[in-house]
Short mmCIF file of C-alpha atoms in Angstrom, two decimals:
data_model
loop_
_atom_site.label_atom_id
_atom_site.label_comp_id
_atom_site.label_asym_id
_atom_site.label_seq_id
_atom_site.Cartn_x
_atom_site.Cartn_y
_atom_site.Cartn_z
CA MET J 13 30.29 10.66 7.07
CA LEU J 14 30.19 10.80 3.26
CA ALA J 15 28.48 7.41 3.14
CA ARG J 16 25.77 8.61 5.54
CA VAL J 17 25.23 11.76 3.50
CA LYS J 18 24.88 9.70 0.33
CA GLU J 19 22.43 7.31 2.00
CA THR J 20 20.35 10.23 3.23
CA ARG J 21 20.19 11.72 -0.26
CA VAL J 22 19.16 8.39 -1.76
CA ASN J 23 16.48 7.94 0.89
CA ASN J 24 15.19 11.46 0.31
CA ALA J 25 14.95 10.87 -3.44
CA TYR J 26 13.31 7.50 -2.89
CA GLU J 27 10.70 8.84 -0.45
CA LYS J 28 9.85 11.82 -2.65
CA LEU J 29 9.47 9.75 -5.81
CA LYS J 30 7.50 7.04 -4.03
CA THR J 31 5.13 9.60 -2.50
CA ASP J 32 4.56 11.21 -5.90
CA ILE J 33 3.88 7.82 -7.52
CA LEU J 34 1.47 6.59 -4.85
CA SER J 35 -0.39 9.90 -4.79
CA GLY J 36 -0.73 9.90 -8.57
CA GLU J 37 1.26 13.08 -9.06
CA LEU J 38 3.53 10.96 -11.21
CA ALA J 39 0.77 9.17 -13.08
CA PRO J 40 0.94 5.65 -14.54
CA GLY J 41 2.74 5.84 -17.86
CA PHE J 42 4.79 8.88 -16.87
CA GLN J 43 8.24 8.52 -18.39
CA ALA J 44 11.29 10.76 -18.22
CA PRO J 45 15.07 10.46 -18.48
CA GLU J 46 17.09 10.47 -15.27
CA PRO J 47 18.42 14.05 -15.74
CA GLU J 48 14.85 15.35 -16.00
CA ILE J 49 13.76 13.46 -12.90
CA ALA J 50 16.83 14.69 -11.01
CA ALA J 51 16.08 18.27 -12.07
CA ARG J 52 12.50 17.88 -10.92
CA LEU J 53 13.73 16.85 -7.48
CA GLU J 54 16.53 19.45 -7.53
CA MET J 55 19.01 16.68 -6.79
CA SER J 56 22.04 15.17 -8.47
CA ARG J 57 21.64 12.15 -10.72
CA THR J 58 23.46 9.59 -8.54
CA PRO J 59 20.99 9.41 -5.61
CA VAL J 60 18.07 9.61 -8.03
CA ARG J 61 19.43 6.68 -10.04
CA GLU J 62 19.80 4.56 -6.90
CA ALA J 63 16.32 5.56 -5.74
CA LEU J 64 14.87 4.49 -9.09
CA ILE J 65 16.62 1.13 -8.82
CA ARG J 66 14.92 0.59 -5.45
CA LEU J 67 11.55 1.57 -6.87
CA GLU J 68 12.00 -0.82 -9.79
CA ALA J 69 12.71 -3.64 -7.35
CA GLU J 70 9.44 -2.78 -5.61
CA GLY J 71 7.47 -2.96 -8.85
CA LEU J 72 6.60 0.74 -9.08
CA VAL J 73 8.74 1.78 -12.04
CA SER J 74 10.51 0.23 -14.99
CA LEU J 75 13.99 1.40 -15.96
CA ILE J 76 14.44 1.67 -19.72
CA PRO J 77 17.99 1.91 -21.13
CA ARG J 78 18.70 5.41 -22.53
CA ARG J 79 15.06 6.43 -21.88
CA GLY J 80 15.01 6.77 -18.12
CA ALA J 81 12.21 5.51 -15.92
CA LYS J 82 8.53 4.77 -16.52
CA VAL J 83 5.86 4.64 -13.83
CA LEU J 84 4.12 1.28 -14.09
CA SER J 85 0.37 0.96 -14.46
CA ILE J 86 -1.89 -1.69 -12.91
CA GLN J 87 -3.95 -4.04 -15.04
CA LEU J 88 -6.84 -6.12 -13.77
CA GLN J 89 -4.69 -9.25 -13.67
CA ASP J 90 -2.07 -7.42 -11.59
CA LEU J 91 -4.73 -6.26 -9.13
CA THR J 92 -6.15 -9.78 -8.86
CA GLU J 93 -2.77 -11.41 -8.25
CA VAL J 94 -1.67 -8.88 -5.63
CA MET J 95 -4.97 -8.97 -3.76
CA GLU J 96 -4.88 -12.79 -3.64
CA ILE J 97 -1.31 -12.66 -2.31
CA LEU J 98 -2.38 -10.10 0.29
CA ALA J 99 -5.25 -12.32 1.40
CA ALA J 100 -2.76 -15.07 2.27
CA LEU J 101 -0.16 -12.77 3.82
CA GLU J 102 -2.64 -10.75 5.85
CA GLY J 103 -4.34 -13.90 7.05
CA LEU J 104 -0.98 -15.01 8.45
CA ALA J 105 -0.25 -11.58 9.92
CA ALA J 106 -3.64 -11.51 11.64
CA SER J 107 -3.01 -14.94 13.14
CA ILE J 108 0.38 -13.82 14.48
CA LEU J 109 -1.07 -10.65 16.01
CA ALA J 110 -3.91 -12.57 17.64
CA ARG J 111 -1.53 -14.84 19.52
CA LEU J 112 0.66 -12.06 20.89
CA GLU J 113 0.67 -11.98 24.69
CA ASN J 114 0.82 -8.20 24.87
CA LYS J 115 -1.44 -6.59 22.28
CA THR J 116 -2.19 -3.36 24.12
CA ASP J 117 -0.37 -1.05 21.71
CA ALA J 118 -1.61 -2.89 18.64
CA LEU J 119 -5.24 -2.77 19.75
CA ALA J 120 -4.96 0.92 20.62
CA GLU J 121 -3.57 1.73 17.17
CA LEU J 122 -6.20 -0.37 15.42
CA GLU J 123 -8.99 1.26 17.43
CA CYS J 124 -7.63 4.67 16.47
CA ALA J 125 -7.52 3.82 12.75
CA SER J 126 -10.97 2.22 12.85
CA THR J 127 -12.49 5.22 14.63
CA ALA J 128 -10.83 7.63 12.22
CA ALA J 129 -12.20 5.66 9.25
CA LEU J 130 -15.72 5.80 10.64
CA LEU J 131 -15.40 9.53 11.24
CA ALA J 132 -14.15 10.05 7.68
CA ARG J 133 -17.16 8.11 6.37
CA GLU J 134 -19.56 10.24 8.42
CA GLN J 135 -17.94 13.38 7.02
CA ASN J 136 -18.06 12.05 3.44
CA ASP J 137 -14.27 12.25 3.36
CA LEU J 138 -13.53 9.38 0.98
CA ASN J 139 -9.81 10.12 0.73
CA GLY J 140 -9.59 10.13 4.52
CA TRP J 141 -11.39 6.79 4.70
CA ILE J 142 -9.03 5.29 2.12
CA ASP J 143 -6.00 6.49 4.09
CA GLN J 144 -7.31 5.05 7.37
CA ASP J 145 -8.23 1.74 5.75
CA ASP J 146 -4.69 1.47 4.40
CA ARG J 147 -3.33 2.42 7.82
CA PHE J 148 -5.40 -0.29 9.51
CA HIS J 149 -3.90 -2.99 7.29
CA ARG J 150 -0.35 -1.73 7.76
CA ILE J 151 -0.77 -1.76 11.55
CA ILE J 152 -1.68 -5.46 11.45
CA ALA J 153 1.40 -6.12 9.34
CA LYS J 154 3.61 -4.11 11.70
CA TYR J 155 2.74 -6.36 14.64
CA SER J 156 3.45 -9.63 12.80
CA ASN J 157 7.15 -9.77 11.96
CA ALA J 158 9.57 -7.62 9.99
CA ARG J 159 9.76 -9.83 6.90
CA LEU J 160 6.00 -10.21 6.66
CA GLU J 161 5.49 -6.49 7.23
CA ARG J 162 7.85 -5.72 4.35
CA GLU J 163 6.12 -8.09 1.93
CA ILE J 164 2.66 -6.81 2.80
CA GLY J 165 3.86 -3.23 2.47
CA LEU J 166 5.37 -3.83 -0.96
CA ASN J 167 2.16 -5.39 -2.25
CA LEU J 168 0.01 -2.62 -0.77
CA ASP J 169 2.23 -0.06 -2.48
CA GLN J 170 1.89 -1.77 -5.87
CA ILE J 171 -1.90 -1.49 -5.90
CA HIS J 172 -2.27 1.72 -3.87
CA ARG J 173 -3.17 3.97 -6.81
CA ALA J 174 -5.60 1.49 -8.34
CA VAL J 175 -7.39 0.87 -5.05
CA ARG J 176 -7.67 4.62 -4.44
CA VAL J 177 -9.11 5.29 -7.91
CA LEU J 178 -11.54 2.36 -7.82
CA THR J 179 -12.74 3.19 -4.31
CA ARG J 180 -13.40 6.77 -5.37
CA MET J 181 -15.50 5.44 -8.23
CA ASN J 182 -17.51 3.01 -6.11
CA GLY J 183 -17.47 4.52 -2.62
CA ALA J 184 -16.17 3.05 0.63
CA PRO J 185 -17.72 -0.37 1.32
CA VAL J 186 -19.75 -0.35 4.55
CA GLU J 187 -18.84 -3.97 5.27
CA ALA J 188 -15.14 -3.04 5.45
CA ASP J 189 -15.64 -1.13 8.70
CA ALA J 190 -17.64 -4.05 10.12
CA ASP J 191 -14.79 -6.41 9.20
CA HIS J 192 -12.33 -4.15 10.99
CA ARG J 193 -14.44 -4.31 14.15
CA SER J 194 -14.63 -8.11 13.87
CA LEU J 195 -10.87 -8.29 13.50
CA ILE J 196 -10.28 -6.15 16.57
CA GLU J 197 -12.62 -8.41 18.56
CA ALA J 198 -10.79 -11.54 17.38
CA PHE J 199 -7.44 -9.98 18.29
CA SER J 200 -8.76 -8.98 21.72
CA VAL J 201 -9.70 -12.55 22.67
CA GLY J 202 -6.70 -14.14 20.96
CA ASN J 203 -8.73 -16.13 18.42
CA GLU J 204 -6.09 -16.89 15.79
CA ASN J 205 -8.31 -18.89 13.44
CA ALA J 206 -11.09 -16.31 13.41
CA ALA J 207 -8.64 -13.45 12.88
CA SER J 208 -7.00 -15.23 9.95
CA GLU J 209 -10.31 -16.18 8.34
CA ILE J 210 -11.76 -12.67 8.70
CA ALA J 211 -8.62 -11.06 7.29
CA GLN J 212 -8.58 -13.35 4.26
CA ALA J 213 -12.30 -13.05 3.55
CA HIS J 214 -12.08 -9.27 3.97
CA ARG J 215 -9.37 -9.00 1.31
CA LEU J 216 -11.03 -11.42 -1.13
CA ASN J 217 -14.40 -9.67 -0.81
CA ALA J 218 -12.65 -6.37 -1.51
CA LEU J 219 -11.08 -7.96 -4.59
CA GLN J 220 -14.46 -8.97 -5.96
CA ALA J 221 -15.85 -5.47 -5.43
CA LEU J 222 -12.83 -3.79 -7.03
CA ARG J 223 -12.82 -6.23 -9.96
CA SER J 224 -16.43 -5.35 -10.66
CA VAL J 225 -15.68 -1.62 -10.68
CA PHE J 226 -12.58 -2.16 -12.82
CA GLU J 227 -14.54 -4.15 -15.40
CA ARG J 228 -17.39 -1.63 -15.48
CA SER J 229 -15.02 1.28 -15.90
CA GLY J 230 -14.05 0.21 -19.42
CA VAL J 231 -10.38 1.01 -18.88
CA SER J 232 -7.65 -1.55 -19.41
CA GLN J 233 -5.25 -0.24 -16.80
CA LEU J 234 -4.92 2.27 -13.97
#
């Protein structure tokens, strides 16, 4: 019983901190000692410490001896490396999904995310579009395999803030929605090669667009 209570507290601290980091409430460069972070969450230090260890392993914070934790920023090289990794991983995930015998649930979820993204675009809801685009990619990962889903999720988390900021600066790319439709069509007919190629090209094209915005912004990190 005590072990389950402890695990729940750690998970609660982890989820709260991760949400605040990805949303930007805890901005890149934010640094505070563990007692201050625990007080902010109104929790004891032990679950907060374990949550921070998990977040460090995921590349979201850095633990500094006697100085607490620091929220990591994203530099252009980080963004490039992660997006290139995602291109390979998502290409594999798309191929796996395409060859599934029963894709009914996956296709329904992808259709829902794609439709919601288009609606957000029509309503000029950029944050909504960003959320649905992220959702679309995580659905593909979910229907691959557990290990691949975890790796894709970790990489998406690492660049989440930077992608959100850069997309706000540049607007949602129209071609992204077209790529999503092409992916759904490839999944529907079970075309593994097409699905993989579209997924990889989609991610690499997004990288080029985001790199351009990053370089024009004049900032060194996000």
